[in-house]
Amino acid sequence: KYIDLAHKLSFEWKENIGKVYLGNTYYTLGDFNTSLEIFVEAEKYFSETKDTSILANVYNGMAAASENSGNDTITLKYFTRAYELFNTQKDARRSALALNNMGNIYVQRKDYPKAIEYMEEAFILIEGSLFPEYKAVLGVNLANAFKESNDLNKADSIYQFVLSQLNEKDDTYN
């Protein structure tokens, strides 16, 4: 209804923002193909208008939706585009998350050196950001990549660091 109303009122920007919301909704519902189709429509508009702040989120959504399709090459392309735009905007949190997601794809490919490269960069970015709560998640992913590459000493060192950070914050959940 939001998209229809925005269209009737000729609010093209709001119509396309509505598509971003709808793409996120379909993603949350697990309908990844529909989600991706809607994100592609929104991407066309935000690319043409050069609205890079929204476009970065659209690429991130496209990557997340396509990640479930099994086509990791396309997923990497979208995460890379999202990362580049988030990085240009100096958004350390989202840049780090995009790098981490790219690293996870390389873990799935068993290309551990490449995975570790992306994940280390993500960990460094998040360490210097205002979002220390992401350190645990990114740290565990990095430690897992080292574990998979059989560098158990490095993995253990990172696991211990993450545990110490969580213990400091009395974070029993993570």
PDB file of C-alpha atoms in Angstrom:
ATOM      1  CA  LYS A   1       0.000   0.000   0.000  1.00  0.00           C
ATOM      2  CA  TYR A   2       2.908   2.342   0.790  1.00  0.00           C
ATOM      3  CA  ILE A   3       4.464   1.756  -2.644  1.00  0.00           C
ATOM      4  CA  ASP A   4       1.099   2.154  -4.393  1.00  0.00           C
ATOM      5  CA  LEU A   5       0.343   5.411  -2.591  1.00  0.00           C
ATOM      6  CA  ALA A   6       3.819   6.811  -3.285  1.00  0.00           C
ATOM      7  CA  HIS A   7       3.371   5.878  -6.945  1.00  0.00           C
ATOM      8  CA  LYS A   8      -0.079   7.549  -7.150  1.00  0.00           C
ATOM      9  CA  LEU A   9       1.361  10.695  -5.551  1.00  0.00           C
ATOM     10  CA  SER A  10       4.399  10.593  -7.894  1.00  0.00           C
ATOM     11  CA  PHE A  11       6.864  10.319  -5.001  1.00  0.00           C
ATOM     12  CA  GLU A  12       9.382   8.220  -6.879  1.00  0.00           C
ATOM     13  CA  TRP A  13      11.992   8.283  -4.096  1.00  0.00           C
ATOM     14  CA  LYS A  14       9.466   7.082  -1.494  1.00  0.00           C
ATOM     15  CA  GLU A  15       8.182   4.451  -3.900  1.00  0.00           C
ATOM     16  CA  ASN A  16      11.678   3.027  -4.192  1.00  0.00           C
ATOM     17  CA  ILE A  17      12.359   3.288  -0.458  1.00  0.00           C
ATOM     18  CA  GLY A  18       9.183   1.241  -0.089  1.00  0.00           C
ATOM     19  CA  LYS A  19      10.764  -1.356  -2.367  1.00  0.00           C
ATOM     20  CA  VAL A  20      13.790  -1.505  -0.075  1.00  0.00           C
ATOM     21  CA  TYR A  21      11.474  -2.112   2.898  1.00  0.00           C
ATOM     22  CA  LEU A  22       9.558  -4.727   0.911  1.00  0.00           C
ATOM     23  CA  GLY A  23      12.780  -6.449  -0.174  1.00  0.00           C
ATOM     24  CA  ASN A  24      13.856  -6.618   3.475  1.00  0.00           C
ATOM     25  CA  THR A  25      10.449  -8.002   4.434  1.00  0.00           C
ATOM     26  CA  TYR A  26      10.585 -10.785   1.837  1.00  0.00           C
ATOM     27  CA  TYR A  27      14.131 -11.570   2.975  1.00  0.00           C
ATOM     28  CA  THR A  28      12.952 -11.859   6.584  1.00  0.00           C
ATOM     29  CA  LEU A  29      10.136 -14.160   5.436  1.00  0.00           C
ATOM     30  CA  GLY A  30      12.698 -16.371   3.671  1.00  0.00           C
ATOM     31  CA  ASP A  31      11.502 -15.580   0.131  1.00  0.00           C
ATOM     32  CA  PHE A  32      14.976 -14.757  -1.158  1.00  0.00           C
ATOM     33  CA  ASN A  33      14.112 -14.787  -4.874  1.00  0.00           C
ATOM     34  CA  THR A  34      11.314 -12.237  -4.478  1.00  0.00           C
ATOM     35  CA  SER A  35      13.513 -10.196  -2.163  1.00  0.00           C
ATOM     36  CA  LEU A  36      16.302 -10.093  -4.744  1.00  0.00           C
ATOM     37  CA  GLU A  37      13.895  -9.165  -7.563  1.00  0.00           C
ATOM     38  CA  ILE A  38      12.582  -6.214  -5.559  1.00  0.00           C
ATOM     39  CA  PHE A  39      16.077  -5.080  -4.544  1.00  0.00           C
ATOM     40  CA  VAL A  40      17.094  -5.147  -8.229  1.00  0.00           C
ATOM     41  CA  GLU A  41      14.210  -2.772  -9.029  1.00  0.00           C
ATOM     42  CA  ALA A  42      15.276  -0.410  -6.234  1.00  0.00           C
ATOM     43  CA  GLU A  43      18.941  -0.650  -7.283  1.00  0.00           C
ATOM     44  CA  LYS A  44      18.095   0.656 -10.739  1.00  0.00           C
ATOM     45  CA  TYR A  45      16.451   3.774  -9.310  1.00  0.00           C
ATOM     46  CA  PHE A  46      19.085   4.527  -6.662  1.00  0.00           C
ATOM     47  CA  SER A  47      21.898   3.960  -9.177  1.00  0.00           C
ATOM     48  CA  GLU A  48      20.304   6.413 -11.596  1.00  0.00           C
ATOM     49  CA  THR A  49      19.778   9.022  -8.875  1.00  0.00           C
ATOM     50  CA  LYS A  50      23.242   8.353  -7.403  1.00  0.00           C
ATOM     51  CA  ASP A  51      21.795   8.090  -3.895  1.00  0.00           C
ATOM     52  CA  THR A  52      24.782   6.153  -2.575  1.00  0.00           C
ATOM     53  CA  SER A  53      23.665   6.069   1.061  1.00  0.00           C
ATOM     54  CA  ILE A  54      20.579   4.053   0.132  1.00  0.00           C
ATOM     55  CA  LEU A  55      22.344   2.211  -2.683  1.00  0.00           C
ATOM     56  CA  ALA A  56      24.881   0.738  -0.258  1.00  0.00           C
ATOM     57  CA  ASN A  57      22.028  -0.753   1.767  1.00  0.00           C
ATOM     58  CA  VAL A  58      20.365  -2.032  -1.398  1.00  0.00           C
ATOM     59  CA  TYR A  59      23.575  -3.826  -2.460  1.00  0.00           C
ATOM     60  CA  ASN A  60      23.871  -5.295   1.015  1.00  0.00           C
ATOM     61  CA  GLY A  61      20.288  -6.564   0.754  1.00  0.00           C
ATOM     62  CA  MET A  62      20.948  -7.955  -2.719  1.00  0.00           C
ATOM     63  CA  ALA A  63      24.002  -9.767  -1.380  1.00  0.00           C
ATOM     64  CA  ALA A  64      22.103 -11.234   1.562  1.00  0.00           C
ATOM     65  CA  ALA A  65      19.240 -12.384  -0.674  1.00  0.00           C
ATOM     66  CA  SER A  66      21.545 -13.870  -3.298  1.00  0.00           C
ATOM     67  CA  GLU A  67      23.686 -15.565  -0.642  1.00  0.00           C
ATOM     68  CA  ASN A  68      20.901 -18.071  -0.212  1.00  0.00           C
ATOM     69  CA  SER A  69      20.771 -18.790  -3.944  1.00  0.00           C
ATOM     70  CA  GLY A  70      24.077 -20.650  -3.943  1.00  0.00           C
ATOM     71  CA  ASN A  71      25.679 -18.192  -6.383  1.00  0.00           C
ATOM     72  CA  ASP A  72      28.557 -16.920  -4.280  1.00  0.00           C
ATOM     73  CA  THR A  73      30.146 -15.028  -7.199  1.00  0.00           C
ATOM     74  CA  ILE A  74      27.124 -12.736  -7.490  1.00  0.00           C
ATOM     75  CA  THR A  75      26.929 -12.478  -3.712  1.00  0.00           C
ATOM     76  CA  LEU A  76      30.570 -11.381  -3.538  1.00  0.00           C
ATOM     77  CA  LYS A  77      29.943  -8.793  -6.249  1.00  0.00           C
ATOM     78  CA  TYR A  78      27.086  -7.244  -4.254  1.00  0.00           C
ATOM     79  CA  PHE A  79      28.932  -7.358  -0.912  1.00  0.00           C
ATOM     80  CA  THR A  80      31.935  -5.726  -2.616  1.00  0.00           C
ATOM     81  CA  ARG A  81      29.761  -2.925  -3.986  1.00  0.00           C
ATOM     82  CA  ALA A  82      28.146  -2.439  -0.575  1.00  0.00           C
ATOM     83  CA  TYR A  83      31.563  -2.376   1.114  1.00  0.00           C
ATOM     84  CA  GLU A  84      32.938   0.196  -1.326  1.00  0.00           C
ATOM     85  CA  LEU A  85      30.004   2.542  -0.735  1.00  0.00           C
ATOM     86  CA  PHE A  86      29.966   2.049   3.052  1.00  0.00           C
ATOM     87  CA  ASN A  87      33.716   2.666   3.098  1.00  0.00           C
ATOM     88  CA  THR A  88      33.347   5.853   1.042  1.00  0.00           C
ATOM     89  CA  GLN A  89      30.740   7.007   3.575  1.00  0.00           C
ATOM     90  CA  LYS A  90      33.171   6.221   6.438  1.00  0.00           C
ATOM     91  CA  ASP A  91      30.647   3.774   7.894  1.00  0.00           C
ATOM     92  CA  ALA A  92      33.068   1.495   9.756  1.00  0.00           C
ATOM     93  CA  ARG A  93      30.380  -0.797  11.172  1.00  0.00           C
ATOM     94  CA  ARG A  94      28.726  -1.616   7.871  1.00  0.00           C
ATOM     95  CA  SER A  95      32.075  -1.729   6.054  1.00  0.00           C
ATOM     96  CA  ALA A  96      33.327  -4.268   8.582  1.00  0.00           C
ATOM     97  CA  LEU A  97      30.177  -6.371   8.327  1.00  0.00           C
ATOM     98  CA  ALA A  98      30.406  -6.446   4.518  1.00  0.00           C
ATOM     99  CA  LEU A  99      34.078  -7.502   4.727  1.00  0.00           C
ATOM    100  CA  ASN A 100      33.176 -10.171   7.269  1.00  0.00           C
ATOM    101  CA  ASN A 101      30.430 -11.498   4.991  1.00  0.00           C
ATOM    102  CA  MET A 102      32.869 -11.607   2.086  1.00  0.00           C
ATOM    103  CA  GLY A 103      35.293 -13.502   4.313  1.00  0.00           C
ATOM    104  CA  ASN A 104      32.572 -16.011   5.173  1.00  0.00           C
ATOM    105  CA  ILE A 105      32.097 -16.738   1.481  1.00  0.00           C
ATOM    106  CA  TYR A 106      35.808 -17.444   1.128  1.00  0.00           C
ATOM    107  CA  VAL A 107      35.585 -19.778   4.144  1.00  0.00           C
ATOM    108  CA  GLN A 108      32.825 -21.678   2.313  1.00  0.00           C
ATOM    109  CA  ARG A 109      35.136 -21.855  -0.712  1.00  0.00           C
ATOM    110  CA  LYS A 110      37.901 -23.117   1.600  1.00  0.00           C
ATOM    111  CA  ASP A 111      40.110 -20.205   0.508  1.00  0.00           C
ATOM    112  CA  TYR A 112      41.224 -19.511   4.055  1.00  0.00           C
ATOM    113  CA  PRO A 113      44.026 -17.021   3.313  1.00  0.00           C
ATOM    114  CA  LYS A 114      41.567 -14.789   1.429  1.00  0.00           C
ATOM    115  CA  ALA A 115      38.918 -15.260   4.135  1.00  0.00           C
ATOM    116  CA  ILE A 116      41.398 -14.299   6.837  1.00  0.00           C
ATOM    117  CA  GLU A 117      42.518 -11.245   4.859  1.00  0.00           C
ATOM    118  CA  TYR A 118      38.954  -9.893   4.689  1.00  0.00           C
ATOM    119  CA  MET A 119      38.104 -10.849   8.247  1.00  0.00           C
ATOM    120  CA  GLU A 120      41.255  -9.299   9.707  1.00  0.00           C
ATOM    121  CA  GLU A 121      40.477  -6.050   7.919  1.00  0.00           C
ATOM    122  CA  ALA A 122      36.918  -6.214   9.271  1.00  0.00           C
ATOM    123  CA  PHE A 123      38.177  -6.872  12.798  1.00  0.00           C
ATOM    124  CA  ILE A 124      40.575  -3.909  12.632  1.00  0.00           C
ATOM    125  CA  LEU A 125      37.800  -1.639  11.335  1.00  0.00           C
ATOM    126  CA  ILE A 126      35.360  -2.633  14.059  1.00  0.00           C
ATOM    127  CA  GLU A 127      38.023  -2.365  16.750  1.00  0.00           C
ATOM    128  CA  GLY A 128      38.459   1.325  16.016  1.00  0.00           C
ATOM    129  CA  SER A 129      34.751   2.036  15.652  1.00  0.00           C
ATOM    130  CA  LEU A 130      32.035   3.092  18.022  1.00  0.00           C
ATOM    131  CA  PHE A 131      30.519  -0.415  17.832  1.00  0.00           C
ATOM    132  CA  PRO A 132      32.619  -2.691  20.041  1.00  0.00           C
ATOM    133  CA  GLU A 133      29.675  -5.083  20.451  1.00  0.00           C
ATOM    134  CA  TYR A 134      30.497  -6.471  17.000  1.00  0.00           C
ATOM    135  CA  LYS A 135      34.025  -7.459  18.087  1.00  0.00           C
ATOM    136  CA  ALA A 136      32.829 -10.776  19.484  1.00  0.00           C
ATOM    137  CA  VAL A 137      30.996 -11.879  16.343  1.00  0.00           C
ATOM    138  CA  LEU A 138      33.749 -10.758  13.991  1.00  0.00           C
ATOM    139  CA  GLY A 139      36.420 -12.173  16.294  1.00  0.00           C
ATOM    140  CA  VAL A 140      34.786 -15.581  16.453  1.00  0.00           C
ATOM    141  CA  ASN A 141      34.433 -15.659  12.658  1.00  0.00           C
ATOM    142  CA  LEU A 142      38.108 -14.746  12.285  1.00  0.00           C
ATOM    143  CA  ALA A 143      39.130 -17.378  14.851  1.00  0.00           C
ATOM    144  CA  ASN A 144      37.008 -19.966  13.022  1.00  0.00           C
ATOM    145  CA  ALA A 145      38.791 -19.127   9.753  1.00  0.00           C
ATOM    146  CA  PHE A 146      42.169 -19.618  11.434  1.00  0.00           C
ATOM    147  CA  LYS A 147      40.903 -22.883  12.937  1.00  0.00           C
ATOM    148  CA  GLU A 148      39.768 -24.121   9.508  1.00  0.00           C
ATOM    149  CA  SER A 149      43.178 -23.215   8.073  1.00  0.00           C
ATOM    150  CA  ASN A 150      44.775 -25.298  10.878  1.00  0.00           C
ATOM    151  CA  ASP A 151      46.444 -22.303  12.520  1.00  0.00           C
ATOM    152  CA  LEU A 152      45.185 -23.399  15.919  1.00  0.00           C
ATOM    153  CA  ASN A 153      47.509 -21.146  17.926  1.00  0.00           C
ATOM    154  CA  LYS A 154      46.211 -18.036  16.187  1.00  0.00           C
ATOM    155  CA  ALA A 155      42.612 -19.276  16.484  1.00  0.00           C
ATOM    156  CA  ASP A 156      43.059 -19.955  20.204  1.00  0.00           C
ATOM    157  CA  SER A 157      44.611 -16.532  20.758  1.00  0.00           C
ATOM    158  CA  ILE A 158      41.614 -14.799  19.159  1.00  0.00           C
ATOM    159  CA  TYR A 159      39.103 -17.013  20.985  1.00  0.00           C
ATOM    160  CA  GLN A 160      40.818 -16.105  24.269  1.00  0.00           C
ATOM    161  CA  PHE A 161      40.720 -12.403  23.387  1.00  0.00           C
ATOM    162  CA  VAL A 162      37.001 -12.595  22.563  1.00  0.00           C
ATOM    163  CA  LEU A 163      36.298 -14.507  25.789  1.00  0.00           C
ATOM    164  CA  SER A 164      38.159 -11.909  27.845  1.00  0.00           C
ATOM    165  CA  GLN A 165      36.149  -9.122  26.199  1.00  0.00           C
ATOM    166  CA  LEU A 166      32.882 -10.940  26.871  1.00  0.00           C
ATOM    167  CA  ASN A 167      33.838 -11.693  30.464  1.00  0.00           C
ATOM    168  CA  GLU A 168      34.675  -8.022  31.034  1.00  0.00           C
ATOM    169  CA  LYS A 169      31.177  -7.097  29.921  1.00  0.00           C
ATOM    170  CA  ASP A 170      29.606 -10.050  31.738  1.00  0.00           C
ATOM    171  CA  ASP A 171      28.162 -11.075  28.364  1.00  0.00           C
ATOM    172  CA  THR A 172      27.042 -14.634  29.071  1.00  0.00           C
ATOM    173  CA  TYR A 173      24.823 -14.826  25.980  1.00  0.00           C
ATOM    174  CA  ASN A 174      27.649 -14.552  23.431  1.00  0.00           C
TER     175      ASN A 174
END
